[in-house]
Amino acid sequence: MQIAFSFFALFLACLSSPTDAGDEEFNELQWKLETDVLELRTAVEEAYLSRCDPSTLQSCQRGNFDACDSSFPNPVCPVGEDFSLQVCADGCSSKYDYSVSTVSFPPFPGSRDDPAVLQDICFSRKLDSYFVNKYEADKSFWDKYGIDVPSMHLGMTTGAFRIYPARANETCNAYDPRVRPWYVAGSSGPKNIILLLDTSGSMDGIRLYYLKQAAARIIDTLTVGDRVALVPFSTKAQPEYFDGEALVKVTASMKEELQKRLAALEAIGSTNIHDAFRRAFQVMEDSIPLEKVVDCNTAIIFLTDGKMTDPPDVTEESVLEFVSDGLLELEQRLKHPVYLFTYSVSENDDVHTFPKQLACSATANGIWSKVVDERTIVDSLTSYTNLFSLGLGEGRNDDFTAWVEPYIFSTRGVPGVTVSAPVFDRTVNPPVLIGVVGLDLLVEALDRALGVETGSSKTYDRIVLSSTAKCPRLATSQCHMEAFRSFGISGDDARCGGASNCSTTVDISLAPEVCNNRDDLPSIIVHNTDVEQVSFIERACCTGGSNGFGVVQNDTCIATSLSMEEKSKNIGAIVGSVVGVLVGVSVMAYAVAASCRKAKLERGDSVPVAQAMAVHDEETEVTAVTPPTNPKASAPCVLNAEA
């Protein structure tokens, strides 16, 4: 019902929104990818509903294939350069298994025994039938672009990860999907971020070290759909300007430059909070008329470890009034809320008073937390995405999808792009984030759809436009804001107390609840752990022996292509149960697309791209995407990880 309604909405949209001629095929491809990732999201949400069923948990016993420890039941060696793996012999493809998915455990001690992790892996195991049927249904569609069906994956809030088709991971227990750009983009949407970072003399040493780590992680998780400004402050605030623009688009090259500037920061001088916020407002004031902002969510992230000491003639009361007026004016210009996150690092309670006042009195959209241990700076500063994800579960954001900048797929060493969407438990209010799903597509398919040469800047520009084309809106009530504040390290001390009309029972959750029937959890979750001590090359490369389908290979490498009929013989038992539903969905989707095309042709225009905001990036030239010099180091665990 929900899918059918989405198709109807898309049909109405394509009747009413014009676009440039000649882009119809790209628009249809974009529409299919976004529709498919939302379909995958729905499949995950439906599987999640049975997460506590004893049958779901008990059938998980030896029911999963570990990307590092397991051999696969039906491995194949696909044909084509796109499947080659750099560590294998020349022209050698990597092994895939289209009958199952693989799982990766999160990189923290004890994750393989964590009930929440096991629960996520067990319920998501039910997706294998969806993956297989989707692959079968879409193979002919993607054949015309000369590529395989996009990989489908799910990163969960626990850090567990599942990807289809199955493939081996090179370095294990190191991949965390929650800090990858596709996950953050899918769970928070495009955003403007201003980092106000205290670099006064008292931050010298371990505090500055962790501050840099925290800011570096924030920058790493941002995407080309985001805009950011780095504003360190001490005696004066000194924004890191780039060609006269304070708020910059977070491209891959800009990330590198921001990280260099961040690494060079030194702790010196006094603490001038007034100048920090003055500069923050000036950044936005300069950026708005130049359309260097995204018309989505905006957050100012402020961290200090001391009381205001400079200038001597400015009081905390006057700064509070200045910040309040500045935020109100900024919200009026942006026409959406500006969220203020304040963090104070100190063992001295006196230091926490003013940052909390800023969050509670200067705005209705402020969140404060004290940081009592320098090591928690990283987790504290990156937690701002929790609030943004909280608002994405609402009905008006139901069709939200995110695109990230093209990057090198380490599986294949070629440029690709990920389209992602958030997944929620919608049985609670507000909905709780379960994770993020994604589809990995080779950029060459988009080049072909546009009819341009491989690596064209036109394709890059269209992807960048897609990254800001959908803008989620937060409508979090003050009662929910008050409940959210208590989730930080400070607990109930972080509540502002202004929402007096809120019931004491108002509550929210930032993580799915673990099922009570823990006795039903499997004792051994992984199957075929016979390659645990085998090298990655032996596990991943199509070299020597048999490929599992009776095709004998020589001592170097033979890439073997199997027909769909041959694959179907091996996975037919899984395919039969759901394929009828998928065929029906596909027929409905393409009927809508055909009707749209007909209506457009009759009007003389073409199918629209996803609606873009009033933000126009002027850059037209892009640097060609090049493989990292050390793929293993840059993408240590999962083979489709970003460079």
XYZ file of C-alpha atoms in Angstrom:
643
model
C 0.000 0.000 0.000
C 2.780 2.381 0.978
C 4.785 1.572 -2.158
C 1.720 2.027 -4.359
C 1.078 5.423 -2.788
C 4.702 6.453 -3.434
C 4.332 5.523 -7.077
C 1.164 7.625 -7.308
C 2.941 10.581 -5.706
C 5.855 10.241 -8.112
C 3.420 10.054 -11.003
C 1.830 13.344 -9.978
C 5.258 14.915 -9.498
C 6.459 13.984 -12.949
C 3.307 15.461 -14.496
C 3.958 18.833 -12.923
C 7.746 19.360 -12.784
C 9.670 20.241 -15.945
C 13.355 19.511 -16.498
C 16.010 19.957 -19.151
C 15.585 18.045 -22.396
C 17.956 15.140 -22.982
C 18.144 14.089 -19.327
C 15.148 11.775 -19.284
C 17.139 8.563 -19.014
C 19.267 9.915 -16.159
C 16.127 11.052 -14.344
C 14.517 7.647 -14.760
C 17.678 5.975 -13.453
C 17.769 8.327 -10.492
C 14.092 7.680 -9.809
C 14.640 3.910 -9.925
C 17.573 4.045 -7.506
C 15.673 6.178 -5.016
C 12.568 4.001 -5.339
C 14.659 0.841 -4.893
C 16.435 2.107 -1.781
C 13.071 3.055 -0.242
C 11.767 -0.387 -1.128
C 14.771 -1.922 0.646
C 14.121 0.317 3.639
C 10.534 -0.962 3.819
C 11.748 -4.568 3.620
C 14.087 -3.954 6.578
C 11.368 -2.277 8.630
C 9.021 -5.193 8.010
C 11.696 -7.742 8.960
C 12.452 -5.755 12.116
C 8.903 -6.245 13.394
C 9.634 -9.959 13.931
C 13.015 -9.386 15.601
C 11.831 -10.822 18.928
C 10.007 -13.847 17.524
C 11.564 -17.049 18.875
C 11.547 -18.481 15.343
C 13.566 -15.497 14.050
C 16.195 -15.890 16.745
C 16.378 -19.669 16.825
C 16.632 -20.037 13.045
C 19.617 -17.694 13.206
C 21.725 -20.495 14.696
C 24.600 -20.993 12.215
C 22.489 -19.019 9.761
C 24.899 -16.227 8.739
C 28.069 -15.959 6.708
C 30.849 -13.888 8.196
C 32.719 -11.737 5.688
C 36.023 -12.829 7.224
C 35.545 -16.297 8.682
C 33.053 -18.060 6.393
C 33.318 -19.838 3.095
C 30.287 -19.274 0.896
C 27.859 -21.976 -0.218
C 27.639 -20.942 -3.902
C 30.669 -18.797 -4.876
C 31.028 -17.600 -8.480
C 33.643 -15.667 -10.419
C 31.890 -12.924 -12.420
C 33.275 -11.794 -15.763
C 34.556 -8.292 -16.422
C 37.129 -5.760 -15.249
C 34.592 -4.310 -12.835
C 34.937 -7.424 -10.687
C 38.730 -7.557 -10.636
C 40.502 -7.245 -7.313
C 43.871 -5.519 -7.158
C 45.470 -8.013 -4.779
C 44.530 -10.927 -7.038
C 46.291 -12.047 -10.222
C 45.988 -9.836 -13.314
C 42.541 -10.120 -14.817
C 41.345 -12.118 -11.843
C 37.930 -11.468 -10.392
C 36.874 -11.719 -6.777
C 34.482 -14.357 -5.527
C 30.848 -13.443 -5.065
C 27.881 -15.419 -3.827
C 24.498 -14.283 -5.124
C 22.556 -16.693 -2.922
C 23.450 -15.120 0.452
C 24.665 -11.944 2.111
C 27.605 -11.493 4.470
C 27.757 -9.842 7.878
C 30.424 -7.854 9.692
C 30.511 -7.322 13.435
C 31.106 -3.829 14.858
C 34.662 -2.949 15.886
C 34.363 -3.002 19.652
C 35.293 -5.716 22.178
C 32.546 -8.192 22.947
C 30.420 -7.290 19.931
C 30.035 -10.943 18.946
C 28.274 -11.618 22.239
C 26.310 -8.368 22.458
C 22.557 -9.187 22.514
C 21.682 -6.024 20.562
C 24.189 -6.904 17.824
C 23.005 -10.513 17.645
C 19.393 -9.362 17.461
C 20.199 -7.057 14.517
C 22.078 -9.745 12.641
C 19.313 -12.284 13.229
C 16.364 -10.215 12.056
C 18.277 -8.848 9.048
C 19.059 -12.418 7.972
C 15.482 -12.537 6.694
C 16.519 -10.027 3.991
C 18.389 -12.690 2.012
C 15.228 -13.757 0.212
C 14.526 -10.116 -0.670
C 18.096 -9.611 -1.918
C 18.004 -12.695 -4.130
C 14.632 -11.888 -5.636
C 15.553 -8.258 -6.228
C 18.718 -9.325 -7.989
C 16.811 -11.704 -10.242
C 14.117 -9.133 -11.016
C 16.592 -6.344 -11.865
C 19.387 -8.217 -13.652
C 18.058 -7.514 -17.153
C 17.541 -3.821 -16.343
C 21.172 -3.301 -15.314
C 22.523 -5.479 -18.116
C 21.702 -2.704 -20.581
C 24.145 -0.462 -18.719
C 26.814 -3.165 -18.750
C 26.998 -3.434 -14.970
C 25.887 -5.801 -12.245
C 22.879 -5.100 -10.040
C 23.871 -2.520 -7.377
C 25.097 -4.010 -4.122
C 22.544 -3.690 -1.302
C 23.596 -3.149 2.290
C 22.376 -2.256 5.751
C 24.348 -0.520 8.499
C 22.689 -0.692 11.906
C 22.805 1.582 14.937
C 24.669 -1.153 16.811
C 27.453 -1.076 14.213
C 26.513 -4.414 12.645
C 26.678 -4.505 8.836
C 25.116 -6.754 6.188
C 25.834 -6.633 2.447
C 24.625 -8.504 -0.644
C 25.980 -10.206 -2.684
C 28.330 -11.994 -0.291
C 32.018 -11.193 -0.605
C 35.115 -11.525 1.570
C 36.491 -8.689 3.697
C 40.198 -8.001 3.773
C 40.755 -6.602 7.264
C 38.269 -7.652 9.889
C 36.753 -6.080 12.986
C 37.611 -2.583 11.772
C 34.607 -1.343 9.800
C 31.985 0.829 11.467
C 29.175 1.837 9.073
C 27.926 4.510 11.476
C 30.841 6.848 10.707
C 30.695 6.446 6.932
C 29.386 9.406 4.882
C 26.567 7.385 3.274
C 25.277 6.437 6.739
C 25.504 9.958 8.183
C 23.947 11.497 5.063
C 21.136 8.957 5.170
C 20.446 9.493 8.866
C 20.754 13.281 9.094
C 20.287 14.789 5.624
C 22.037 17.824 4.090
C 23.079 20.362 6.711
C 25.052 23.492 7.494
C 27.582 22.959 10.304
C 29.632 25.616 12.081
C 32.318 24.301 14.431
C 33.177 26.829 17.166
C 36.223 25.265 18.831
C 37.996 26.662 21.875
C 41.758 26.747 21.234
C 42.695 28.900 24.210
C 45.811 28.107 26.240
C 43.951 25.933 28.733
C 43.106 23.479 25.931
C 46.769 22.640 25.435
C 47.738 18.985 25.679
C 45.305 16.089 25.796
C 42.184 18.264 25.436
C 43.320 19.797 22.180
C 44.253 16.326 20.932
C 40.756 14.956 21.540
C 39.156 18.146 20.238
C 40.975 17.658 16.946
C 39.928 14.023 16.852
C 36.290 14.950 17.382
C 36.295 17.684 14.749
C 38.142 15.403 12.328
C 35.465 12.729 12.713
C 32.702 15.254 12.092
C 34.429 16.429 8.922
C 35.019 12.850 7.768
C 31.339 12.013 8.024
C 30.157 15.062 6.060
C 29.331 14.750 2.378
C 29.157 16.942 -0.687
C 25.565 17.740 0.296
C 26.784 19.483 3.475
C 28.312 22.904 4.116
C 30.768 23.536 6.942
C 32.806 26.294 8.568
C 35.738 25.747 10.922
C 35.977 28.613 13.456
C 38.654 28.151 16.141
C 38.633 30.854 18.816
C 40.747 32.032 21.724
C 41.544 35.730 22.293
C 39.963 36.252 18.867
C 37.985 33.976 16.595
C 39.839 33.102 13.411
C 37.642 31.333 10.817
C 39.462 29.169 8.325
C 38.571 30.956 5.097
C 38.740 29.390 1.633
C 38.870 31.814 -1.293
C 36.770 34.295 0.635
C 34.005 31.798 1.457
C 33.518 30.882 5.080
C 30.925 28.137 4.525
C 32.237 25.568 2.062
C 30.916 22.545 0.206
C 32.435 19.383 1.677
C 34.025 17.739 -1.330
C 36.718 15.087 -0.953
C 39.471 17.627 -1.674
C 37.952 20.121 0.770
C 37.940 17.457 3.488
C 41.680 17.033 3.034
C 42.233 20.778 3.294
C 40.024 21.093 6.374
C 41.889 18.258 8.059
C 45.203 20.002 7.377
C 43.926 23.252 8.881
C 42.543 21.354 11.860
C 45.807 19.511 12.498
C 47.705 22.814 12.524
C 45.638 24.395 15.317
C 47.530 25.423 18.457
C 46.293 26.213 21.946
C 47.153 29.756 22.954
C 45.470 32.862 24.337
C 42.351 33.624 26.375
C 38.677 32.676 25.921
C 36.536 35.132 23.915
C 33.094 33.549 23.525
C 31.521 36.767 22.233
C 33.862 36.931 19.261
C 33.316 33.230 18.549
C 29.572 33.717 18.046
C 30.076 37.029 16.249
C 32.193 35.218 13.696
C 29.701 32.358 13.438
C 26.884 34.743 12.572
C 29.136 36.573 10.118
C 29.899 33.268 8.385
C 26.204 32.727 7.752
C 25.627 36.381 6.868
C 28.272 36.155 4.146
C 27.163 32.752 2.881
C 23.394 33.214 2.523
C 23.378 35.814 -0.308
C 25.981 33.774 -2.193
C 23.733 30.687 -1.928
C 26.516 28.823 -0.150
C 24.096 27.291 2.338
C 21.779 24.320 1.995
C 18.153 25.004 2.788
C 17.952 22.187 5.323
C 19.073 21.842 8.914
C 21.663 24.122 10.503
C 23.720 23.452 13.615
C 26.286 25.478 15.536
C 28.524 23.153 17.564
C 30.308 25.024 20.353
C 32.928 23.597 22.717
C 34.882 25.310 25.463
C 36.854 24.272 28.523
C 36.830 27.586 30.389
C 34.881 30.593 31.525
C 34.806 33.695 29.353
C 37.898 35.825 30.112
C 38.027 38.178 27.145
C 37.209 40.976 26.448
C 37.180 42.233 30.047
C 34.365 44.749 29.473
C 31.863 42.165 28.089
C 29.616 40.309 30.511
C 28.032 36.875 30.181
C 24.593 38.521 30.223
C 25.433 40.679 27.213
C 26.824 37.665 25.330
C 23.670 35.717 26.111
C 21.537 38.516 24.696
C 23.799 38.828 21.656
C 23.600 35.104 20.886
C 19.827 35.053 21.385
C 19.294 37.975 18.996
C 21.727 36.506 16.462
C 20.045 33.105 16.417
C 16.577 34.640 16.058
C 17.695 36.800 13.135
C 19.447 33.846 11.498
C 16.355 31.652 11.801
C 14.241 34.382 10.222
C 16.615 34.592 7.266
C 16.949 30.842 6.818
C 13.250 30.205 7.527
C 14.105 27.111 9.564
C 15.375 26.446 13.108
C 19.051 26.729 13.989
C 20.180 24.140 16.543
C 22.819 25.104 19.080
C 24.886 22.334 20.669
C 27.114 23.506 23.530
C 29.697 21.343 25.272
C 31.826 22.269 28.281
C 34.927 20.277 29.196
C 35.926 20.584 32.811
C 35.939 18.951 36.218
C 34.966 22.360 37.641
C 31.182 22.826 37.825
C 31.514 26.615 37.465
C 32.626 26.196 33.848
C 29.403 24.397 32.882
C 26.991 27.133 33.981
C 27.296 29.558 31.067
C 27.371 26.994 28.220
C 24.149 25.531 29.640
C 22.630 29.014 29.792
C 23.461 29.493 26.132
C 21.676 26.272 25.210
C 18.643 26.863 27.426
C 18.106 30.632 27.394
C 19.463 31.859 24.063
C 17.256 29.541 21.983
C 14.463 27.013 22.215
C 16.590 24.662 20.099
C 19.648 24.301 22.305
C 21.264 21.185 23.757
C 24.018 21.312 26.360
C 26.202 18.582 27.805
C 29.183 18.638 30.085
C 32.185 16.533 29.114
C 33.845 15.233 32.256
C 36.448 13.090 30.524
C 38.536 14.342 27.624
C 38.127 10.995 25.888
C 34.365 11.553 25.590
C 34.853 14.731 23.534
C 34.740 12.668 20.340
C 31.455 10.931 21.171
C 29.891 14.143 22.472
C 30.570 16.327 19.440
C 29.443 13.694 16.960
C 26.163 13.019 18.804
C 24.457 16.003 17.147
C 23.321 13.660 14.357
C 21.074 11.843 16.844
C 18.706 14.808 16.944
C 18.603 15.137 13.159
C 17.891 11.438 12.735
C 15.101 11.697 15.300
C 13.180 14.028 12.986
C 13.669 11.927 9.864
C 11.195 9.294 10.990
C 8.200 11.573 10.553
C 5.687 11.006 7.786
C 6.583 14.089 5.740
C 10.175 12.857 5.521
C 9.050 9.371 4.534
C 10.563 9.499 1.036
C 13.931 10.921 2.131
C 16.989 9.573 0.313
C 20.592 10.773 0.266
C 23.378 10.766 -2.341
C 27.086 11.080 -1.600
C 30.009 12.251 -3.691
C 31.491 9.589 -6.008
C 34.329 7.627 -4.439
C 36.475 4.615 -5.313
C 34.892 1.217 -4.650
C 37.749 -0.750 -3.170
C 36.147 -3.969 -4.383
C 36.647 -2.951 -7.967
C 38.917 0.099 -7.922
C 36.449 2.166 -9.976
C 34.289 5.221 -9.123
C 30.918 4.547 -7.565
C 28.199 6.338 -5.652
C 25.902 5.321 -2.805
C 22.211 6.167 -2.461
C 20.956 5.678 1.091
C 17.809 5.995 3.223
C 17.130 5.825 6.973
C 15.312 2.883 8.556
C 13.032 3.298 11.581
C 11.006 1.436 14.116
C 7.734 3.227 13.427
C 5.770 1.471 16.164
C 6.967 4.076 18.688
C 6.593 7.867 18.793
C 8.819 9.451 17.738
C 10.168 6.676 15.485
C 13.544 5.225 16.503
C 16.385 4.905 14.012
C 17.285 1.269 13.270
C 19.988 1.984 10.736
C 20.584 3.087 7.163
C 20.265 1.118 3.921
C 22.295 1.822 0.810
C 22.700 0.880 -2.847
C 26.163 1.040 -4.457
C 26.123 1.997 -8.138
C 29.039 2.321 -10.554
C 29.248 5.877 -11.883
C 29.728 4.539 -15.419
C 26.012 3.637 -15.485
C 25.118 7.275 -14.839
C 27.610 8.372 -17.518
C 25.895 6.084 -20.008
C 22.463 7.302 -18.979
C 23.535 10.885 -19.664
C 25.318 9.892 -22.854
C 28.628 11.431 -21.740
C 32.204 10.182 -21.547
C 33.382 8.253 -18.507
C 34.309 10.602 -15.682
C 32.398 13.560 -17.120
C 31.936 16.578 -14.871
C 28.298 16.670 -15.986
C 27.618 13.389 -14.198
C 29.447 14.631 -11.118
C 27.401 17.833 -11.108
C 24.145 15.910 -11.342
C 25.140 13.694 -8.413
C 26.043 16.768 -6.364
C 22.672 18.285 -7.209
C 20.997 15.075 -6.064
C 22.852 15.304 -2.739
C 20.882 18.438 -1.813
C 17.680 17.701 -3.723
C 15.755 16.369 -0.732
C 15.670 18.328 2.461
C 14.188 16.813 5.625
C 12.444 19.125 8.050
C 12.578 18.669 11.812
C 9.428 19.354 13.805
C 10.550 18.092 17.190
C 8.298 19.336 19.977
C 9.742 21.117 22.983
C 8.638 18.177 25.129
C 10.659 15.810 22.969
C 13.578 18.276 22.959
C 13.527 18.261 26.750
C 13.550 14.463 26.782
C 16.364 14.400 24.206
C 18.570 16.617 26.376
C 18.652 14.025 29.129
C 20.281 11.437 26.859
C 23.692 13.097 27.069
C 26.367 12.461 29.644
C 24.742 15.041 31.924
C 21.442 13.182 32.104
C 18.584 15.126 33.680
C 20.982 17.948 34.585
C 20.896 18.943 30.917
C 17.141 19.575 30.936
C 16.274 23.243 30.549
C 13.038 23.034 32.534
C 11.194 25.484 30.322
C 8.659 23.000 28.970
C 6.495 23.114 32.091
C 3.410 21.895 30.269
C 5.111 18.627 29.299
C 3.923 15.458 30.917
C 6.506 13.717 33.043
C 5.846 10.606 30.950
C 7.075 12.198 27.708
C 10.053 10.179 26.627
C 12.063 9.289 23.560
C 14.511 6.585 22.642
C 17.670 6.915 20.608
C 18.280 3.183 20.230
C 16.022 0.197 19.597
C 15.174 -1.886 22.645
C 16.736 -5.313 23.040
C 14.250 -8.184 23.153
C 13.503 -9.694 26.537
C 13.774 -13.309 25.364
C 17.561 -13.384 25.319
C 17.526 -17.121 25.964
C 16.329 -17.545 22.376
C 19.426 -15.862 20.959
C 21.670 -18.283 19.036
C 24.821 -19.514 20.687
C 26.655 -19.822 17.356
C 25.540 -17.247 14.837
C 27.990 -17.844 11.967
C 28.108 -20.754 9.519
C 31.011 -22.339 7.593
C 33.816 -20.887 9.720
C 36.397 -22.934 7.890
C 38.458 -20.062 6.459
C 39.048 -18.147 9.667
C 42.815 -18.546 9.417
C 42.975 -18.407 5.610
C 44.602 -15.428 3.883
C 42.438 -12.833 2.195
C 43.804 -13.699 -1.260
C 42.838 -17.336 -0.800
C 39.394 -16.362 0.487
C 38.639 -13.657 -2.060
C 40.429 -14.410 -5.332
C 39.264 -16.717 -8.101
C 42.525 -18.640 -8.300
C 42.820 -22.368 -8.775
C 40.464 -25.199 -7.837
C 36.745 -25.218 -8.396
C 34.423 -22.259 -8.107
C 31.640 -24.228 -6.462
C 29.628 -24.706 -9.653
C 31.791 -27.418 -11.160
C 33.900 -25.039 -13.257
C 37.561 -25.969 -12.843
C 40.034 -23.102 -13.079
C 43.726 -23.120 -13.892
C 46.510 -22.056 -11.549
C 46.260 -18.371 -12.486
C 42.726 -17.210 -13.043
C 39.695 -17.854 -15.181
C 36.738 -15.517 -14.850
C 33.607 -17.559 -15.300
C 30.250 -16.097 -16.214
C 27.141 -18.002 -15.229
C 23.824 -17.581 -16.954
C 20.809 -16.558 -14.953
C 19.424 -20.044 -15.524
C 22.467 -21.628 -13.891
C 22.286 -19.279 -10.922
C 18.587 -19.885 -10.568
C 19.161 -23.650 -10.269
C 21.278 -23.021 -7.197
C 19.077 -20.442 -5.520
C 15.690 -21.316 -6.914
C 14.398 -22.477 -3.570
C 14.827 -18.954 -2.206
C 13.526 -17.176 -5.282
C 10.128 -18.822 -5.625
C 8.457 -17.443 -2.521
C 8.564 -13.712 -3.223
C 9.296 -13.170 -6.915
C 5.631 -12.702 -7.802
C 5.358 -9.722 -5.467
C 8.483 -8.103 -6.877
C 7.345 -8.598 -10.441
C 4.081 -6.903 -9.560
C 5.921 -3.995 -7.950
C 8.221 -3.679 -10.960
C 5.288 -3.677 -13.355
C 3.599 -0.956 -11.338
C 6.818 1.117 -11.210
C 7.484 0.933 -14.903
C 3.829 1.595 -15.712
C 4.109 4.837 -13.779
C 7.386 5.682 -15.525
C 5.873 4.973 -18.932
C 2.821 7.118 -18.168
C 5.105 9.923 -17.043
C 7.161 9.720 -20.198
C 4.038 9.753 -22.360
C 2.630 12.780 -20.535
C 5.935 14.584 -20.838
C 6.286 13.921 -24.526
C 2.755 15.169 -25.115
C 3.633 18.363 -23.256
C 7.000 18.716 -24.952
C 9.173 18.408 -21.853
C 10.839 15.530 -20.009
C 10.789 13.600 -16.751
C 11.967 15.726 -13.817
C 14.987 15.195 -11.636
C 14.329 15.039 -7.901
C 13.250 18.514 -6.811
C 16.304 20.692 -6.140
C 16.454 23.468 -3.590
C 17.382 27.046 -4.328
C 21.073 26.294 -3.975
C 23.208 26.392 -7.095
C 26.832 25.299 -6.994
C 28.866 27.177 -9.541
C 31.763 24.755 -9.846
C 31.711 22.931 -13.184
C 35.200 21.449 -13.358
C 36.048 18.467 -11.187
C 39.189 16.551 -10.491
C 39.104 12.978 -11.779
C 38.574 10.418 -9.064
C 41.773 8.432 -8.587
C 42.289 5.219 -6.629
C 44.051 5.534 -3.274
C 47.692 4.557 -3.250
C 46.992 1.958 -0.573
C 43.438 0.581 -0.887
C 43.944 -1.754 2.028
C 44.833 1.077 4.359
C 42.166 3.482 3.131
C 39.337 0.948 3.225
C 40.478 -1.609 5.784
C 37.459 -3.792 6.248
C 34.543 -3.816 3.870
C 35.253 -4.125 0.205
C 32.870 -1.414 -0.931
C 34.032 1.146 1.594
C 34.732 4.741 0.633
C 38.255 5.758 -0.202
